[in-house]
PDB file of C-alpha atoms in Angstrom:
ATOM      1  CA  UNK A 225      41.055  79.227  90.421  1.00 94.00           C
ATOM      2  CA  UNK A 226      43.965  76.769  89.435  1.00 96.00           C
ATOM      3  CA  UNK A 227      47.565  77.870  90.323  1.00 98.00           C
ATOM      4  CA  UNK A 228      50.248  76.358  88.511  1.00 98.00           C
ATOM      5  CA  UNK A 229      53.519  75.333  89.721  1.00 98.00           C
ATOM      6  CA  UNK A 230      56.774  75.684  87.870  1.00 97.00           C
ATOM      7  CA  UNK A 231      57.274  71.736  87.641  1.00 97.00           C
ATOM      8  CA  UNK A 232      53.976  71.760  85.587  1.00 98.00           C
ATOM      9  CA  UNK A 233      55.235  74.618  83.147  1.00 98.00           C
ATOM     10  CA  UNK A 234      58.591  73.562  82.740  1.00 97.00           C
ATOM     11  CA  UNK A 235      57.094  69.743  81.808  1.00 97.00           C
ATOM     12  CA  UNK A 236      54.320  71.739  79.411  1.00 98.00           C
ATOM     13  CA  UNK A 237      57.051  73.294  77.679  1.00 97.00           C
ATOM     14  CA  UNK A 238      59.057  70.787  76.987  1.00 96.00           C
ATOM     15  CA  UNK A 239      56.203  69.057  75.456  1.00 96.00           C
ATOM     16  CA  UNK A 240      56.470  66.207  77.671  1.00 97.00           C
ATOM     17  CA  UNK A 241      53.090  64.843  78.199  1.00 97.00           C
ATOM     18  CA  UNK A 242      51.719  63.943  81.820  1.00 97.00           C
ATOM     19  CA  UNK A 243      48.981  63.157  83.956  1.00 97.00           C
ATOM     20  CA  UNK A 244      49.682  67.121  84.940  1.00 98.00           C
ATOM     21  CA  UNK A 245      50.439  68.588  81.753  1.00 98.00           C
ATOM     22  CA  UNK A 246      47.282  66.583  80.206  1.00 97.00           C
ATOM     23  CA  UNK A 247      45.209  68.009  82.611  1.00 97.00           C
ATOM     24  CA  UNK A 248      46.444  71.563  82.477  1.00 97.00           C
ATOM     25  CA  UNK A 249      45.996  71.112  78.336  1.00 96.00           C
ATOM     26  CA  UNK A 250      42.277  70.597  79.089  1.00 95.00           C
ATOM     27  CA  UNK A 251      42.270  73.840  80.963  1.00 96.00           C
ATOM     28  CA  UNK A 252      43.647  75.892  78.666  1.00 96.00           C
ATOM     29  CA  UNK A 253      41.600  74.673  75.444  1.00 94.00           C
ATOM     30  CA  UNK A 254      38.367  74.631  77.686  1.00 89.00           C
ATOM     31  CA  UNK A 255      38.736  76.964  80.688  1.00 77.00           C
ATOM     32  CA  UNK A 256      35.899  75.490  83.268  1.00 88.00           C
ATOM     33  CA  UNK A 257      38.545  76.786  85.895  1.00 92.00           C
ATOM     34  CA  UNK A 258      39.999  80.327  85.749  1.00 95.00           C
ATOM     35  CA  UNK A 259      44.131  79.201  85.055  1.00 97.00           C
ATOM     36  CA  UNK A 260      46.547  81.842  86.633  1.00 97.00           C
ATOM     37  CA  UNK A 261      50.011  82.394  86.895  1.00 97.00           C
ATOM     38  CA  UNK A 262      52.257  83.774  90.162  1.00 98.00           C
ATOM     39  CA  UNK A 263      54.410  86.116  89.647  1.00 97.00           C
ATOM     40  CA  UNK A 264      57.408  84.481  90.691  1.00 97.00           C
ATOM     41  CA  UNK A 265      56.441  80.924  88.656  1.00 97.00           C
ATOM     42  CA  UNK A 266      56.690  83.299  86.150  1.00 97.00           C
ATOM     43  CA  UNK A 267      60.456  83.535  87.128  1.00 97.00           C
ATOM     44  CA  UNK A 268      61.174  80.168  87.435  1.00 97.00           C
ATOM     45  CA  UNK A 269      59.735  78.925  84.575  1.00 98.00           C
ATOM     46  CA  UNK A 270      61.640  81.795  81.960  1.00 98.00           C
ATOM     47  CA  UNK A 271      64.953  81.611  83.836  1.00 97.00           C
ATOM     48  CA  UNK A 272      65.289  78.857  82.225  1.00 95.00           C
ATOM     49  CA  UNK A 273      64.933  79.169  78.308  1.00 97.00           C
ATOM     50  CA  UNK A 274      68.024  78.770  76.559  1.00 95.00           C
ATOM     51  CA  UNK A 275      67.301  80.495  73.240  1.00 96.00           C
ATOM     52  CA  UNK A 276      65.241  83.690  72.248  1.00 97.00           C
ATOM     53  CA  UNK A 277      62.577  82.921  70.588  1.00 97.00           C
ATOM     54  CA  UNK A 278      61.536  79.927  73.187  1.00 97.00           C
ATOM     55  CA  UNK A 279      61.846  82.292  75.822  1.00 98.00           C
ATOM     56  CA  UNK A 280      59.433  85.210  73.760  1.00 98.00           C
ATOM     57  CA  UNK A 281      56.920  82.397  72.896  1.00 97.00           C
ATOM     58  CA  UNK A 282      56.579  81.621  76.525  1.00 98.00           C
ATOM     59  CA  UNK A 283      56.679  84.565  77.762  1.00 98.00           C
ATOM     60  CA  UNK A 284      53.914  85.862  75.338  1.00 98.00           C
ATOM     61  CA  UNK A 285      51.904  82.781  76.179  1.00 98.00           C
ATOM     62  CA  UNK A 286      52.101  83.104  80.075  1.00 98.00           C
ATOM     63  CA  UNK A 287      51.445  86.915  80.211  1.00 98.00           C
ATOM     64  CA  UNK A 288      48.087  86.148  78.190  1.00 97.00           C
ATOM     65  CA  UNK A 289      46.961  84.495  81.647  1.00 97.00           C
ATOM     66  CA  UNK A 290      45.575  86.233  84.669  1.00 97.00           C
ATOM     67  CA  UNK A 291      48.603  86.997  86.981  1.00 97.00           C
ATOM     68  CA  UNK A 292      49.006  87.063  90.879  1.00 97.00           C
ATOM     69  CA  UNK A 293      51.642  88.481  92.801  1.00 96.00           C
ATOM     70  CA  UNK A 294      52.320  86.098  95.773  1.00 96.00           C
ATOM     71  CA  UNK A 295      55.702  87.845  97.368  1.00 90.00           C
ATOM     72  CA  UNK A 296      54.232  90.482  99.217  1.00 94.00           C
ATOM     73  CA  UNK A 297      54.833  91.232 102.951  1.00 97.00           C
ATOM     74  CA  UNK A 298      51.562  89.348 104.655  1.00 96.00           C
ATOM     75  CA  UNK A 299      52.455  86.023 102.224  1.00 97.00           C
ATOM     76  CA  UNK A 300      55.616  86.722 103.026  1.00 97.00           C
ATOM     77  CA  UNK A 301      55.237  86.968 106.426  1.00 97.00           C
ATOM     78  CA  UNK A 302      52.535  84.115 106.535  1.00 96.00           C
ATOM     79  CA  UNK A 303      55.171  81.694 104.218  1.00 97.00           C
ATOM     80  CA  UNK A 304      57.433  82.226 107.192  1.00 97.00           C
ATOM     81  CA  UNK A 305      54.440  81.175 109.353  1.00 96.00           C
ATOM     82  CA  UNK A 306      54.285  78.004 107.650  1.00 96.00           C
ATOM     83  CA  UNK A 307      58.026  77.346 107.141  1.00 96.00           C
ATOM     84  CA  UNK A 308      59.245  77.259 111.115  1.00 96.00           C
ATOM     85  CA  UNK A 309      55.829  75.331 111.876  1.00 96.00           C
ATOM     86  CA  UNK A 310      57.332  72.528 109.176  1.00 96.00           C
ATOM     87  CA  UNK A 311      60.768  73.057 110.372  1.00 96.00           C
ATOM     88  CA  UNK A 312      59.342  72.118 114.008  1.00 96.00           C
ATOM     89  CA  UNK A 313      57.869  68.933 112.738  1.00 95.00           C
ATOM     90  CA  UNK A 314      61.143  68.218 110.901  1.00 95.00           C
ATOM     91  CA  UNK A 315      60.447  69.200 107.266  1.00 94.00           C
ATOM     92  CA  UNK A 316      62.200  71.648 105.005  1.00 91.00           C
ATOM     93  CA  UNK A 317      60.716  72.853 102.119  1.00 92.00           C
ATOM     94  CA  UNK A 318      64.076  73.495  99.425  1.00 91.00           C
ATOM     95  CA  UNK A 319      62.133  76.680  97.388  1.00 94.00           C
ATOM     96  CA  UNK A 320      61.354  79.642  99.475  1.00 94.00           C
ATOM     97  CA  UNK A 321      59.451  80.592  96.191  1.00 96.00           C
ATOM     98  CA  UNK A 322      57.493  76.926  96.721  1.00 96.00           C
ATOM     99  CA  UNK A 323      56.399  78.220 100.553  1.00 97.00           C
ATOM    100  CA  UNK A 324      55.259  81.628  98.928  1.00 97.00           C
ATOM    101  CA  UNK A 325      53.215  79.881  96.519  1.00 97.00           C
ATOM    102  CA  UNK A 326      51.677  77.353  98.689  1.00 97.00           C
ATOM    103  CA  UNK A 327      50.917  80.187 102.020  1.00 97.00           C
ATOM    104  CA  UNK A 328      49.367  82.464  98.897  1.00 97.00           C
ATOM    105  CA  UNK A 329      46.978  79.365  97.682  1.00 97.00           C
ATOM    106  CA  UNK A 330      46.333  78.461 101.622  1.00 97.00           C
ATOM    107  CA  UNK A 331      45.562  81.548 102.636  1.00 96.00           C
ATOM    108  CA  UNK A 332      43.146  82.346  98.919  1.00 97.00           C
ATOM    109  CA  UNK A 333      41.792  78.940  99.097  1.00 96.00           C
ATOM    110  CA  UNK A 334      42.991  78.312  95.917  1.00 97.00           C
ATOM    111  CA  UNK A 335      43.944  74.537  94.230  1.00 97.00           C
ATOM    112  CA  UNK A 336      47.888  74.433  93.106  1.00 98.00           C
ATOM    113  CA  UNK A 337      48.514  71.992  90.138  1.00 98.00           C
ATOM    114  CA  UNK A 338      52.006  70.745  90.859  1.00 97.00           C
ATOM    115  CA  UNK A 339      55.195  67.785  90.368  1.00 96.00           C
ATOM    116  CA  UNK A 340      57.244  68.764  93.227  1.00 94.00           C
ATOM    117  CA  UNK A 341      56.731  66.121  96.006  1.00 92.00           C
ATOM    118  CA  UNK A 342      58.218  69.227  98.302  1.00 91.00           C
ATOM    119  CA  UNK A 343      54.091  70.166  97.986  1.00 95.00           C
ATOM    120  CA  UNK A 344      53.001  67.609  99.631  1.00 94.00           C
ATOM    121  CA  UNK A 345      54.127  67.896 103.628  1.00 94.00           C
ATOM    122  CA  UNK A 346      52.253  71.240 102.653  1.00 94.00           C
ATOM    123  CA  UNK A 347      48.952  69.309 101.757  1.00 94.00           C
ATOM    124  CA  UNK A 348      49.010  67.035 104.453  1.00 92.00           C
ATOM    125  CA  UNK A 349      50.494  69.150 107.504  1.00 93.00           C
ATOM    126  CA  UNK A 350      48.842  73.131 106.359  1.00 93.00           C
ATOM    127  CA  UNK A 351      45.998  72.423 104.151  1.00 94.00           C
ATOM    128  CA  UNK A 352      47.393  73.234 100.671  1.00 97.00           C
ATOM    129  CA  UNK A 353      45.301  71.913  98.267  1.00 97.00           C
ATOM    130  CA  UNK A 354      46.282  70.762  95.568  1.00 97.00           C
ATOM    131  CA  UNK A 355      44.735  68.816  92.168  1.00 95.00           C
ATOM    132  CA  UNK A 356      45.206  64.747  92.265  1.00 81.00           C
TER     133      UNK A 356
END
């Protein structure tokens, strides 16, 4: 199971093309990995559309994908977890919504596809992993 972070979608959608984006592509035309979407990516990603029908044309595309909710109360508290042990070692992640998402693929042993160099300190210090 693939996870997908918001700096992946928002580059898909755009239509700019990517070592990510090329990759995810191949997922979605020939799913060999199940492709799913967290609730709150889901968030970030439509917060941002500007006009109407861009916004329904996502949003009918992502809600055709398998959904997880990641912002429940043992991610939550398990995000937390891994927040003050990077905070100790003298990291801060800048998205809570970046900690939920990497604590719920931790803890499911689950592969995150991502752009957001804020992933990595999560790779290397709490065993995210993610696709390279």
């Amino acid at each position: 199971m693939i996870l997908v972070d918001s700096s992946v979608w928002i580059d898909y959608f755009r239509g700019d093309s990517n070592a990510h984006t090329q990759q995810l592509d191949e997922w979605l035309e020939q799913p060999v990995v199940e492709v799913v979407v967290a609730d709150l990516v889901l968030y970030e990603v439509l917060r941002g559309f500007r006009q109407d029908r861009a916004f329904q044309k996502a949003r009918d595309f992502l809600l055709e994908l398998p959904s997880v909710e990641i912002g429940g109360v043992d991610n939550a508290l398990l995000a937390a977890d891994h927040f003050r042990a990077l905070c100790a070692r003298g990291y801060t992640i800048r998205s809570p919504i970046d900690v939920l998402l990497a604590s719920y693929c931790i803890t499911h042993g689950h592969t995150l596809l991502h752009r957001d160099a804020d992933f990595d300190v999560m790779e290397t210090l709490r065993g995210l992993k993610a696709w390279h």
